[in-house]
Amino acid sequence: MRAFGYDIDELVIAHVLLALIPVLVGLVVALPLGWWAHRSPGARRVLVPLSGALYTIPSLALIVFIPILVGTPILSPLNVGLTLVIYTVALLVRSVAEALDAVPATVTTAAVAVGYRPSGLFFGVQLPLAVPVLTAGIRVASVSAFSLVTVGALVGVQSLGTLMTDGFQQAYPAMVAAGIIGSIVLAFVFDALWLALGRALTPWVRARTGV
């Protein structure tokens, strides 16, 4: 579909990939860090405040600084992706730790008593029970990513944010509105998908609540 002189489908796909992949990568990175923060009070005192501090760094500053740090081209979408990975990790380290904290100690103790090793305990017992709390954190990270992708348009990275920047430069309010509305819709769609996935992975919660 073309509108305003752009292939909207390509912009939507670029927007989704730039937001979704960093959330998934950030989740993979945050899981061991959050587990460490859960297990070690000393690590928690360092990791949680540090991750919170990372989220305070302005996104545009990170997008511009990353090429200097890793040598990528200034217009590379990888710069936006790495920025969003950093933000996702910053948001999810605390979420993972708190999700694991929410698992009842009696359940963990019982699992250890019947012979669960640390890896089996984490993947087979703690992580599944932590899904409801963890899903809430992932939803926040996802909405944040889908919003921040648009900042990449300021340095020429294509997404729905391109409609905003170009529409502003051309004094074309309808183009700006299309970019804004499209970004919001995508954020809501993927928020709903994460919620649905969280419910699908926790059938015992649905059975208990009747939802």
PDB file of N, CA, C and O in Angstrom, residues 130-164:
ATOM      1  N   ALA A 130       7.063 -17.521  37.053  1.00  0.00           N
ATOM      2  CA  ALA A 130       7.345 -16.081  37.020  1.00  0.00           C
ATOM      3  C   ALA A 130       6.719 -15.393  35.815  1.00  0.00           C
ATOM      4  O   ALA A 130       6.737 -14.161  35.729  1.00  0.00           O
ATOM      5  N   VAL A 131       6.143 -16.176  34.893  1.00  0.00           N
ATOM      6  CA  VAL A 131       5.626 -15.615  33.644  1.00  0.00           C
ATOM      7  C   VAL A 131       4.627 -14.472  33.849  1.00  0.00           C
ATOM      8  O   VAL A 131       4.724 -13.444  33.168  1.00  0.00           O
ATOM      9  N   PRO A 132       3.642 -14.571  34.750  1.00  0.00           N
ATOM     10  CA  PRO A 132       2.681 -13.465  34.880  1.00  0.00           C
ATOM     11  C   PRO A 132       3.336 -12.127  35.212  1.00  0.00           C
ATOM     12  O   PRO A 132       3.001 -11.100  34.612  1.00  0.00           O
ATOM     13  N   VAL A 133       4.273 -12.122  36.155  1.00  0.00           N
ATOM     14  CA  VAL A 133       4.957 -10.875  36.514  1.00  0.00           C
ATOM     15  C   VAL A 133       5.892 -10.445  35.400  1.00  0.00           C
ATOM     16  O   VAL A 133       5.984  -9.260  35.058  1.00  0.00           O
ATOM     17  N   LEU A 134       6.586 -11.412  34.810  1.00  0.00           N
ATOM     18  CA  LEU A 134       7.528 -11.101  33.737  1.00  0.00           C
ATOM     19  C   LEU A 134       6.818 -10.536  32.514  1.00  0.00           C
ATOM     20  O   LEU A 134       7.326  -9.625  31.851  1.00  0.00           O
ATOM     21  N   THR A 135       5.639 -11.060  32.213  1.00  0.00           N
ATOM     22  CA  THR A 135       4.881 -10.566  31.058  1.00  0.00           C
ATOM     23  C   THR A 135       4.570  -9.084  31.186  1.00  0.00           C
ATOM     24  O   THR A 135       4.619  -8.333  30.208  1.00  0.00           O
ATOM     25  N   ALA A 136       4.260  -8.653  32.398  1.00  0.00           N
ATOM     26  CA  ALA A 136       3.977  -7.223  32.617  1.00  0.00           C
ATOM     27  C   ALA A 136       5.190  -6.373  32.260  1.00  0.00           C
ATOM     28  O   ALA A 136       5.070  -5.318  31.625  1.00  0.00           O
ATOM     29  N   GLY A 137       6.383  -6.836  32.641  1.00  0.00           N
ATOM     30  CA  GLY A 137       7.599  -6.101  32.312  1.00  0.00           C
ATOM     31  C   GLY A 137       7.875  -6.093  30.818  1.00  0.00           C
ATOM     32  O   GLY A 137       8.289  -5.071  30.258  1.00  0.00           O
ATOM     33  N   ILE A 138       7.647  -7.221  30.159  1.00  0.00           N
ATOM     34  CA  ILE A 138       7.870  -7.303  28.715  1.00  0.00           C
ATOM     35  C   ILE A 138       6.908  -6.376  27.974  1.00  0.00           C
ATOM     36  O   ILE A 138       7.282  -5.731  26.981  1.00  0.00           O
ATOM     37  N   ARG A 139       5.686  -6.282  28.457  1.00  0.00           N
ATOM     38  CA  ARG A 139       4.712  -5.396  27.805  1.00  0.00           C
ATOM     39  C   ARG A 139       5.160  -3.942  27.883  1.00  0.00           C
ATOM     40  O   ARG A 139       5.042  -3.193  26.909  1.00  0.00           O
ATOM     41  N   VAL A 140       5.697  -3.539  29.021  1.00  0.00           N
ATOM     42  CA  VAL A 140       6.205  -2.175  29.162  1.00  0.00           C
ATOM     43  C   VAL A 140       7.384  -1.952  28.211  1.00  0.00           C
ATOM     44  O   VAL A 140       7.470  -0.924  27.520  1.00  0.00           O
ATOM     45  N   ALA A 141       8.311  -2.925  28.169  1.00  0.00           N
ATOM     46  CA  ALA A 141       9.471  -2.813  27.293  1.00  0.00           C
ATOM     47  C   ALA A 141       9.056  -2.761  25.831  1.00  0.00           C
ATOM     48  O   ALA A 141       9.635  -2.024  25.027  1.00  0.00           O
ATOM     49  N   SER A 142       8.032  -3.536  25.463  1.00  0.00           N
ATOM     50  CA  SER A 142       7.562  -3.572  24.081  1.00  0.00           C
ATOM     51  C   SER A 142       6.944  -2.241  23.668  1.00  0.00           C
ATOM     52  O   SER A 142       7.263  -1.700  22.603  1.00  0.00           O
ATOM     53  N   VAL A 143       6.083  -1.697  24.500  1.00  0.00           N
ATOM     54  CA  VAL A 143       5.468  -0.399  24.190  1.00  0.00           C
ATOM     55  C   VAL A 143       6.544   0.679  24.086  1.00  0.00           C
ATOM     56  O   VAL A 143       6.512   1.532  23.190  1.00  0.00           O
ATOM     57  N   SER A 144       7.519   0.635  24.986  1.00  0.00           N
ATOM     58  CA  SER A 144       8.619   1.586  24.943  1.00  0.00           C
ATOM     59  C   SER A 144       9.393   1.466  23.637  1.00  0.00           C
ATOM     60  O   SER A 144       9.710   2.469  22.989  1.00  0.00           O
ATOM     61  N   ALA A 145       9.685   0.236  23.213  1.00  0.00           N
ATOM     62  CA  ALA A 145      10.446   0.015  21.979  1.00  0.00           C
ATOM     63  C   ALA A 145       9.688   0.524  20.762  1.00  0.00           C
ATOM     64  O   ALA A 145      10.264   1.193  19.890  1.00  0.00           O
ATOM     65  N   PHE A 146       8.396   0.222  20.683  1.00  0.00           N
ATOM     66  CA  PHE A 146       7.614   0.655  19.524  1.00  0.00           C
ATOM     67  C   PHE A 146       7.497   2.176  19.463  1.00  0.00           C
ATOM     68  O   PHE A 146       7.339   2.744  18.378  1.00  0.00           O
ATOM     69  N   SER A 147       7.599   2.828  20.605  1.00  0.00           N
ATOM     70  CA  SER A 147       7.579   4.293  20.621  1.00  0.00           C
ATOM     71  C   SER A 147       8.934   4.866  20.220  1.00  0.00           C
ATOM     72  O   SER A 147       9.016   5.795  19.414  1.00  0.00           O
ATOM     73  N   LEU A 148       9.996   4.296  20.779  1.00  0.00           N
ATOM     74  CA  LEU A 148      11.336   4.851  20.568  1.00  0.00           C
ATOM     75  C   LEU A 148      11.897   4.581  19.177  1.00  0.00           C
ATOM     76  O   LEU A 148      12.827   5.267  18.750  1.00  0.00           O
ATOM     77  N   VAL A 149      11.356   3.580  18.474  1.00  0.00           N
ATOM     78  CA  VAL A 149      11.803   3.318  17.101  1.00  0.00           C
ATOM     79  C   VAL A 149      11.699   4.581  16.247  1.00  0.00           C
ATOM     80  O   VAL A 149      12.538   4.846  15.379  1.00  0.00           O
ATOM     81  N   THR A 150      10.680   5.372  16.503  1.00  0.00           N
ATOM     82  CA  THR A 150      10.446   6.562  15.676  1.00  0.00           C
ATOM     83  C   THR A 150      11.589   7.558  15.765  1.00  0.00           C
ATOM     84  O   THR A 150      11.803   8.337  14.836  1.00  0.00           O
ATOM     85  N   VAL A 151      12.337   7.551  16.877  1.00  0.00           N
ATOM     86  CA  VAL A 151      13.453   8.489  17.032  1.00  0.00           C
ATOM     87  C   VAL A 151      14.525   8.233  15.977  1.00  0.00           C
ATOM     88  O   VAL A 151      15.220   9.147  15.533  1.00  0.00           O
ATOM     89  N   GLY A 152      14.648   6.971  15.538  1.00  0.00           N
ATOM     90  CA  GLY A 152      15.633   6.643  14.523  1.00  0.00           C
ATOM     91  C   GLY A 152      15.433   7.400  13.222  1.00  0.00           C
ATOM     92  O   GLY A 152      16.387   7.596  12.453  1.00  0.00           O
ATOM     93  N   ALA A 153      14.202   7.828  12.957  1.00  0.00           N
ATOM     94  CA  ALA A 153      13.931   8.573  11.728  1.00  0.00           C
ATOM     95  C   ALA A 153      14.702   9.892  11.695  1.00  0.00           C
ATOM     96  O   ALA A 153      14.981  10.427  10.615  1.00  0.00           O
ATOM     97  N   LEU A 154      15.068  10.403  12.853  1.00  0.00           N
ATOM     98  CA  LEU A 154      15.825  11.666  12.910  1.00  0.00           C
ATOM     99  C   LEU A 154      17.217  11.521  12.323  1.00  0.00           C
ATOM    100  O   LEU A 154      17.827  12.508  11.918  1.00  0.00           O
ATOM    101  N   VAL A 155      17.732  10.285  12.283  1.00  0.00           N
ATOM    102  CA  VAL A 155      19.056  10.062  11.680  1.00  0.00           C
ATOM    103  C   VAL A 155      18.927   9.233  10.404  1.00  0.00           C
ATOM    104  O   VAL A 155      19.896   8.636   9.942  1.00  0.00           O
ATOM    105  N   GLY A 156      17.733   9.175   9.837  1.00  0.00           N
ATOM    106  CA  GLY A 156      17.538   8.550   8.545  1.00  0.00           C
ATOM    107  C   GLY A 156      17.210   7.080   8.530  1.00  0.00           C
ATOM    108  O   GLY A 156      17.229   6.453   7.465  1.00  0.00           O
ATOM    109  N   VAL A 157      16.894   6.472   9.689  1.00  0.00           N
ATOM    110  CA  VAL A 157      16.522   5.065   9.738  1.00  0.00           C
ATOM    111  C   VAL A 157      15.021   4.949   9.471  1.00  0.00           C
ATOM    112  O   VAL A 157      14.212   5.518  10.198  1.00  0.00           O
ATOM    113  N   GLN A 158      14.663   4.202   8.445  1.00  0.00           N
ATOM    114  CA  GLN A 158      13.277   4.127   7.993  1.00  0.00           C
ATOM    115  C   GLN A 158      12.374   3.385   8.986  1.00  0.00           C
ATOM    116  O   GLN A 158      12.725   2.315   9.491  1.00  0.00           O
ATOM    117  N   SER A 159      11.230   3.974   9.262  1.00  0.00           N
ATOM    118  CA  SER A 159      10.172   3.372  10.080  1.00  0.00           C
ATOM    119  C   SER A 159       8.947   4.263   9.912  1.00  0.00           C
ATOM    120  O   SER A 159       8.964   5.192   9.089  1.00  0.00           O
ATOM    121  N   LEU A 160       7.914   4.011  10.689  1.00  0.00           N
ATOM    122  CA  LEU A 160       6.764   4.919  10.637  1.00  0.00           C
ATOM    123  C   LEU A 160       7.133   6.307  11.131  1.00  0.00           C
ATOM    124  O   LEU A 160       6.441   7.282  10.831  1.00  0.00           O
ATOM    125  N   GLY A 161       8.234   6.394  11.866  1.00  0.00           N
ATOM    126  CA  GLY A 161       8.727   7.706  12.285  1.00  0.00           C
ATOM    127  C   GLY A 161       9.124   8.569  11.099  1.00  0.00           C
ATOM    128  O   GLY A 161       9.133   9.807  11.196  1.00  0.00           O
ATOM    129  N   THR A 162       9.439   7.947   9.960  1.00  0.00           N
ATOM    130  CA  THR A 162       9.782   8.687   8.748  1.00  0.00           C
ATOM    131  C   THR A 162       8.615   9.568   8.311  1.00  0.00           C
ATOM    132  O   THR A 162       8.806  10.690   7.832  1.00  0.00           O
ATOM    133  N   LEU A 163       7.401   9.044   8.470  1.00  0.00           N
ATOM    134  CA  LEU A 163       6.219   9.849   8.126  1.00  0.00           C
ATOM    135  C   LEU A 163       6.124  11.079   9.018  1.00  0.00           C
ATOM    136  O   LEU A 163       5.682  12.143   8.569  1.00  0.00           O
ATOM    137  N   MET A 164       6.537  10.940  10.262  1.00  0.00           N
ATOM    138  CA  MET A 164       6.479  12.079  11.191  1.00  0.00           C
ATOM    139  C   MET A 164       7.499  13.143  10.808  1.00  0.00           C
ATOM    140  O   MET A 164       7.174  14.326  10.696  1.00  0.00           O
TER     141      MET A 164
END
